[in-house]
CSV table of C-alpha atoms in Angstrom, one decimal:
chain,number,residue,atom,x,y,z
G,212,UNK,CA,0.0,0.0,0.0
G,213,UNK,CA,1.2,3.3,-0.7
G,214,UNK,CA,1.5,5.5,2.3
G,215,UNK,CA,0.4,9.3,2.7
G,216,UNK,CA,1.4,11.8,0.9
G,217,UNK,CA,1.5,15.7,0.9
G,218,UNK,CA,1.8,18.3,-1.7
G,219,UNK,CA,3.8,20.7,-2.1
G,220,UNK,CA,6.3,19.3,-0.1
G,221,UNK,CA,8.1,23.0,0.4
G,222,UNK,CA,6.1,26.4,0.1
G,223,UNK,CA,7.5,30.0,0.3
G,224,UNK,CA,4.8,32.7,0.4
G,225,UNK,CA,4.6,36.1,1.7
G,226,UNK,CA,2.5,37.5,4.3
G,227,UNK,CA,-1.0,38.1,3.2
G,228,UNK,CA,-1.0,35.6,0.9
G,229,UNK,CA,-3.0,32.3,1.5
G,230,UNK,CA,-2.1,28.5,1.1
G,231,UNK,CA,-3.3,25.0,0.2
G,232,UNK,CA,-2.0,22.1,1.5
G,233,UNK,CA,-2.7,18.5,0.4
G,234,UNK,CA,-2.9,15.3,2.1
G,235,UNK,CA,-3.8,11.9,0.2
G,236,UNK,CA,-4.6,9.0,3.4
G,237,UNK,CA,-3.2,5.4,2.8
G,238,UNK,CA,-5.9,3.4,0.8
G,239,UNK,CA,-8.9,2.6,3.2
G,240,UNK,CA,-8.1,5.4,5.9
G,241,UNK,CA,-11.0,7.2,6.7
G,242,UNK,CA,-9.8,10.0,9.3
G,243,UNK,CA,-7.0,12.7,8.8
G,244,UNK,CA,-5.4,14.5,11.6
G,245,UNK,CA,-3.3,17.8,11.2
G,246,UNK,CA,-0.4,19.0,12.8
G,247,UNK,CA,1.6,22.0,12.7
G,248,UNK,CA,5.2,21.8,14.1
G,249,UNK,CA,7.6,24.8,14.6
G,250,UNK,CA,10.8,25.1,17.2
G,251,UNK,CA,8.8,26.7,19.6
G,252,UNK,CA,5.6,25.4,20.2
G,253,UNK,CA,6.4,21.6,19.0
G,254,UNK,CA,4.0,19.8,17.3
G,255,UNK,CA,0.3,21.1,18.3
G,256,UNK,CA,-3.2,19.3,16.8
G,257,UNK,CA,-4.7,21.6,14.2
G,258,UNK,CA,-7.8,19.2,13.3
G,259,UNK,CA,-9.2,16.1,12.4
G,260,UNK,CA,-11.6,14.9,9.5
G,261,UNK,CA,-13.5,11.5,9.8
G,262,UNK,CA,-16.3,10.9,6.6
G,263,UNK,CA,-16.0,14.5,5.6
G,264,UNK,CA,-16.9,16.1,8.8
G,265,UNK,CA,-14.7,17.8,11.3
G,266,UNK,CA,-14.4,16.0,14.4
G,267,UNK,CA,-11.9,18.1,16.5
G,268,UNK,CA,-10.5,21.3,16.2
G,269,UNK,CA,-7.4,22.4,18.3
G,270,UNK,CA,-6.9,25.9,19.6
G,271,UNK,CA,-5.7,27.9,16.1
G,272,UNK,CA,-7.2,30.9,14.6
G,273,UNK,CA,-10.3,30.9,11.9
G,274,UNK,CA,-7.1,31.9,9.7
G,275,UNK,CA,-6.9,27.6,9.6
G,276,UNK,CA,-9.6,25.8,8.3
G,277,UNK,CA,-10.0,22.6,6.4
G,278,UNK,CA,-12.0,19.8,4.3
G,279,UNK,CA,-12.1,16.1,3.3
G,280,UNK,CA,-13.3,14.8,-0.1
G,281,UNK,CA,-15.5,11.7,-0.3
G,282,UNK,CA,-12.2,9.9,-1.0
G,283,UNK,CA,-10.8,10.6,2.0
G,284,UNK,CA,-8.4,13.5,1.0
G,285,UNK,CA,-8.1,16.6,2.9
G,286,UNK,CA,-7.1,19.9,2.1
G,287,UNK,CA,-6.2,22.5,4.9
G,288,UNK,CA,-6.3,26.3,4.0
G,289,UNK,CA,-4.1,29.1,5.9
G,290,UNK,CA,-5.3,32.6,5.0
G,291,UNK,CA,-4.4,36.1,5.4
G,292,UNK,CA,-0.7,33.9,6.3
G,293,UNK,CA,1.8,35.4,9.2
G,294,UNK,CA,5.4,35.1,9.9
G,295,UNK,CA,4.4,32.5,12.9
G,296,UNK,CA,2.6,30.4,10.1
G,297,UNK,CA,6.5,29.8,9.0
G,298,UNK,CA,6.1,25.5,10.3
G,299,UNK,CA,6.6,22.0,8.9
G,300,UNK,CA,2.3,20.7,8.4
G,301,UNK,CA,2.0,17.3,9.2
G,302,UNK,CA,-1.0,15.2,8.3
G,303,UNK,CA,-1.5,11.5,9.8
G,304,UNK,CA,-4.4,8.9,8.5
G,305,UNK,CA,-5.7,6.0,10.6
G,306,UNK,CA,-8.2,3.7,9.7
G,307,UNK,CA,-11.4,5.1,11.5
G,308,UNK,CA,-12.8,5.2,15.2
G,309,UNK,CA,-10.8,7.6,17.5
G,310,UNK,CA,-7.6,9.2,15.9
G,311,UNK,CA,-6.2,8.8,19.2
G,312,UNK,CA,-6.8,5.7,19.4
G,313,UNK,CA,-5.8,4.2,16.5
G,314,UNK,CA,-2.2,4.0,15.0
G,315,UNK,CA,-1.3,6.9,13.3
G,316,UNK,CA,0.2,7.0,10.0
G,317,UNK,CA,2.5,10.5,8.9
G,318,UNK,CA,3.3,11.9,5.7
G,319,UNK,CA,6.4,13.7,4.8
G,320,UNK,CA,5.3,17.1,5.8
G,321,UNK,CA,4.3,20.3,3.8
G,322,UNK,CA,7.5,23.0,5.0
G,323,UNK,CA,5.8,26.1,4.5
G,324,UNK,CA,8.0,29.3,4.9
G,325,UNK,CA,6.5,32.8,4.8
G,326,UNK,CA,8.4,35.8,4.0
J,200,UNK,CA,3.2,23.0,33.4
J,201,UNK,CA,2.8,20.8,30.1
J,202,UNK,CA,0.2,18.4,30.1
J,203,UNK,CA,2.9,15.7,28.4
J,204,UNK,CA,6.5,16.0,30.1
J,205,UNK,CA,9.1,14.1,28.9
J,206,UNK,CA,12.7,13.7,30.1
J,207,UNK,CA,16.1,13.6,29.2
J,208,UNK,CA,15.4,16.4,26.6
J,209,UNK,CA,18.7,15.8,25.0
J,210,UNK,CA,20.4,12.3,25.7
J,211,UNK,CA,23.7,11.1,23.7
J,212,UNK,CA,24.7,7.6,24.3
J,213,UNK,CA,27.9,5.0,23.0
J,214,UNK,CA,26.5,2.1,20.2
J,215,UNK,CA,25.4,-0.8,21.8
J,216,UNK,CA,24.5,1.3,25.5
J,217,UNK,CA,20.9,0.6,26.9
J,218,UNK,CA,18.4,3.8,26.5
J,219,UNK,CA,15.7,4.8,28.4
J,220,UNK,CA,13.3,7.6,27.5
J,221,UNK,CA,10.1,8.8,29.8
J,222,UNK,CA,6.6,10.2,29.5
J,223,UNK,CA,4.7,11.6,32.3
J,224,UNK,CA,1.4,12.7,31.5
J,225,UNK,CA,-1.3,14.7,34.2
J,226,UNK,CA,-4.7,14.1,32.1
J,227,UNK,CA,-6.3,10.9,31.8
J,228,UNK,CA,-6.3,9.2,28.5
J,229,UNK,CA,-6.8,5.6,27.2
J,230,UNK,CA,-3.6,5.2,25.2
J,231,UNK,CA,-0.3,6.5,24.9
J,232,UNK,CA,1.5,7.0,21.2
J,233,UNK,CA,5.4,6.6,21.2
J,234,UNK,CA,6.9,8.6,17.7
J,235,UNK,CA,10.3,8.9,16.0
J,236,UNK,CA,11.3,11.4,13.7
J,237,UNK,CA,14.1,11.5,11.6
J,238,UNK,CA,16.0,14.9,10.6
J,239,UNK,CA,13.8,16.1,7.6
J,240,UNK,CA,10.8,15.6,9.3
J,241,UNK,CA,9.3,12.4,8.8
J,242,UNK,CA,7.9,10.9,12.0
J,243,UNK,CA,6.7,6.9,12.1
J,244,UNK,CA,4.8,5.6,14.9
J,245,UNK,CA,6.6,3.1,16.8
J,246,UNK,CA,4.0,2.1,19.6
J,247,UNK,CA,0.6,3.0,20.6
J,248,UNK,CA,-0.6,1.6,24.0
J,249,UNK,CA,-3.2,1.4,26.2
J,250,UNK,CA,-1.3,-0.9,29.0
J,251,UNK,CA,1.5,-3.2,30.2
J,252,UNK,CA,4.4,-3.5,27.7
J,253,UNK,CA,4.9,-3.7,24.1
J,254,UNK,CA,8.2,-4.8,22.3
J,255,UNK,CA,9.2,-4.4,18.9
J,256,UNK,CA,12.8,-5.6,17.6
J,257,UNK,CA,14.8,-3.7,19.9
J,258,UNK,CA,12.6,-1.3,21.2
J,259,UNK,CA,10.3,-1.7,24.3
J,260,UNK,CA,7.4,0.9,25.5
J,261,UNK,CA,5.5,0.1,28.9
J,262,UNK,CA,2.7,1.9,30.4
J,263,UNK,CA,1.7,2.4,33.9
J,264,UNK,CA,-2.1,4.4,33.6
J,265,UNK,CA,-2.5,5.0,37.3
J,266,UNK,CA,0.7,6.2,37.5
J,267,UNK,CA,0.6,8.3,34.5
J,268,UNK,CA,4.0,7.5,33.2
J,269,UNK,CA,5.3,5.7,30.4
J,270,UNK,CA,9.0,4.6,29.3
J,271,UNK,CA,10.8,3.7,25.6
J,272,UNK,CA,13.7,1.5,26.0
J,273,UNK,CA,16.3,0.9,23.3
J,274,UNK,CA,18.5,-2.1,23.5
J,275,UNK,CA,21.7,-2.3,22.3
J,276,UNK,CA,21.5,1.3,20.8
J,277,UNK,CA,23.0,1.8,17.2
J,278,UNK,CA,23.3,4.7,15.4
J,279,UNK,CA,20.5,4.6,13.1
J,280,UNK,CA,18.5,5.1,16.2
J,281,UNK,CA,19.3,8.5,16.3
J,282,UNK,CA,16.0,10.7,15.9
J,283,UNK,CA,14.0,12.8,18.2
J,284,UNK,CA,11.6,10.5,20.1
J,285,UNK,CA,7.9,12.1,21.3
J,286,UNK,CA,5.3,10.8,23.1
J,287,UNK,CA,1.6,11.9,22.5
J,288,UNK,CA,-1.3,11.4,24.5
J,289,UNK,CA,-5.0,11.5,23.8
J,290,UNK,CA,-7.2,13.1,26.7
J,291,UNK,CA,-10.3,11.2,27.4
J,292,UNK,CA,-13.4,12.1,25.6
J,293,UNK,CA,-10.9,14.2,22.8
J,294,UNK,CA,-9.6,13.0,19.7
J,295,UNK,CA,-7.1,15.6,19.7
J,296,UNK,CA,-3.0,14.0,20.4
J,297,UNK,CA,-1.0,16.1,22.9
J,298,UNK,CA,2.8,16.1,22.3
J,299,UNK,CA,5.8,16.1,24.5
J,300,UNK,CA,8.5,18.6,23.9
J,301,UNK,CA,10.7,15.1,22.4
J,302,UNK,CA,13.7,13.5,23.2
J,303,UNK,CA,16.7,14.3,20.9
J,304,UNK,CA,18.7,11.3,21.0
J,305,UNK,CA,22.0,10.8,19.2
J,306,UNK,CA,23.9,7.5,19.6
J,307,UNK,CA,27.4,7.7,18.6
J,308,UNK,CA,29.8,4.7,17.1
């Protein structure tokens, strides 16, 4: 099975600006999970999609928001970006039930820089 | 104080020494999620456990819920074991992971 991937792997965009990333699950994975990870904070929960609904949301601004597709892929949007937005974006798939719960699987990361 | 602490932050060690690595968490959760990542970002899951011990190849991870603390050993460390190891719990009732600060660990020939 292939595993997850993300697109675009590395990002530069300037402040204001907005940004897409991609995540495609490992075949059969039903929930997403996203991360953001910078030196400072770590790596902090940004959401989680299950069947195309949000199930969890962690503590980020509106500025973060996200979707699923009926195949399982999610998107995650940043807009209006800011300096602090400068992180590696990590998204994990598991097969269903509880993200926490269940093993997670990672992709390669999205490193998004913002000038 | 963090919700996830874990300890050494920063441990070096000789091939072929024994490692340990800790997690102590304060909420209550119903399993516990041991990670390695690499330099360049990739992270793989090594363990995810609920209780007891689990032991894969070299590695061991045990659990202790009503103590709140959980431990990563590494037998007969090797170089290639040299990533940042974090442990993430989730809270009960959440689906949301919380994440240690990670353990850099760098094992030297």
């Amino acid at each position: 099975k292939a595993g997850v991937t993300q697109t675009p792997r590395y990002l530069i965009k300037t402040r204001g600006q907005q940004v897409t990333l991609s995540c495609s699950p490992i075949s059969g994975h039903r929930s997403v999970s996203w991360y953001q990870q910078t030196p400072g904070q770590g790596l902090q929960f940004l959401f989680e999609y299950f069947s195309e609904t949000q199930r969890n949301k962690g503590n980020f601004p509106g500025r973060f928001s996200g979707r699923q597709f009926s195949n399982s892929r999610s998107e995650m949007n940043v807009s209006t970006l800011e300096l602090g937005d400068s992180a590696l974006y990590l998204c994990a798939s598991s097969q269903g039930g509880l993200a926490g719960t269940n093993e997670q699987f990672f992709g390669p990361g999205t490193r998004l820089t913002v000038l | 104080k963090n919700e996830v602490e874990q300890s050494p932050q920063n441990l070096t060690a000789q091939e072929g020494e024994f490692i340990t690595i800790n997690c102590s968490y304060s909420v209550g959760i119903s399993a516990l999620h041991w990670l390695q990542q690499h330099p360049g970002g990739g992270i793989v899951s090594l363990f995810m456990l609920s209780s007891g011990k689990k032991k894969h190849g070299r590695l061991i991870a045990t659990i202790n819920i009503q103590e709140k603390h959980s431990s990563l050993h590494i037998t007969a460390s090797h170089p290639r074991d040299s990533a940042v190891y974090i442990c993430a719990v989730p809270p009960y009732n959440t689906d949301k992971l919380i994440f240690g600060t990670g353990t850099r660990l760098q094992v030297f020939p």
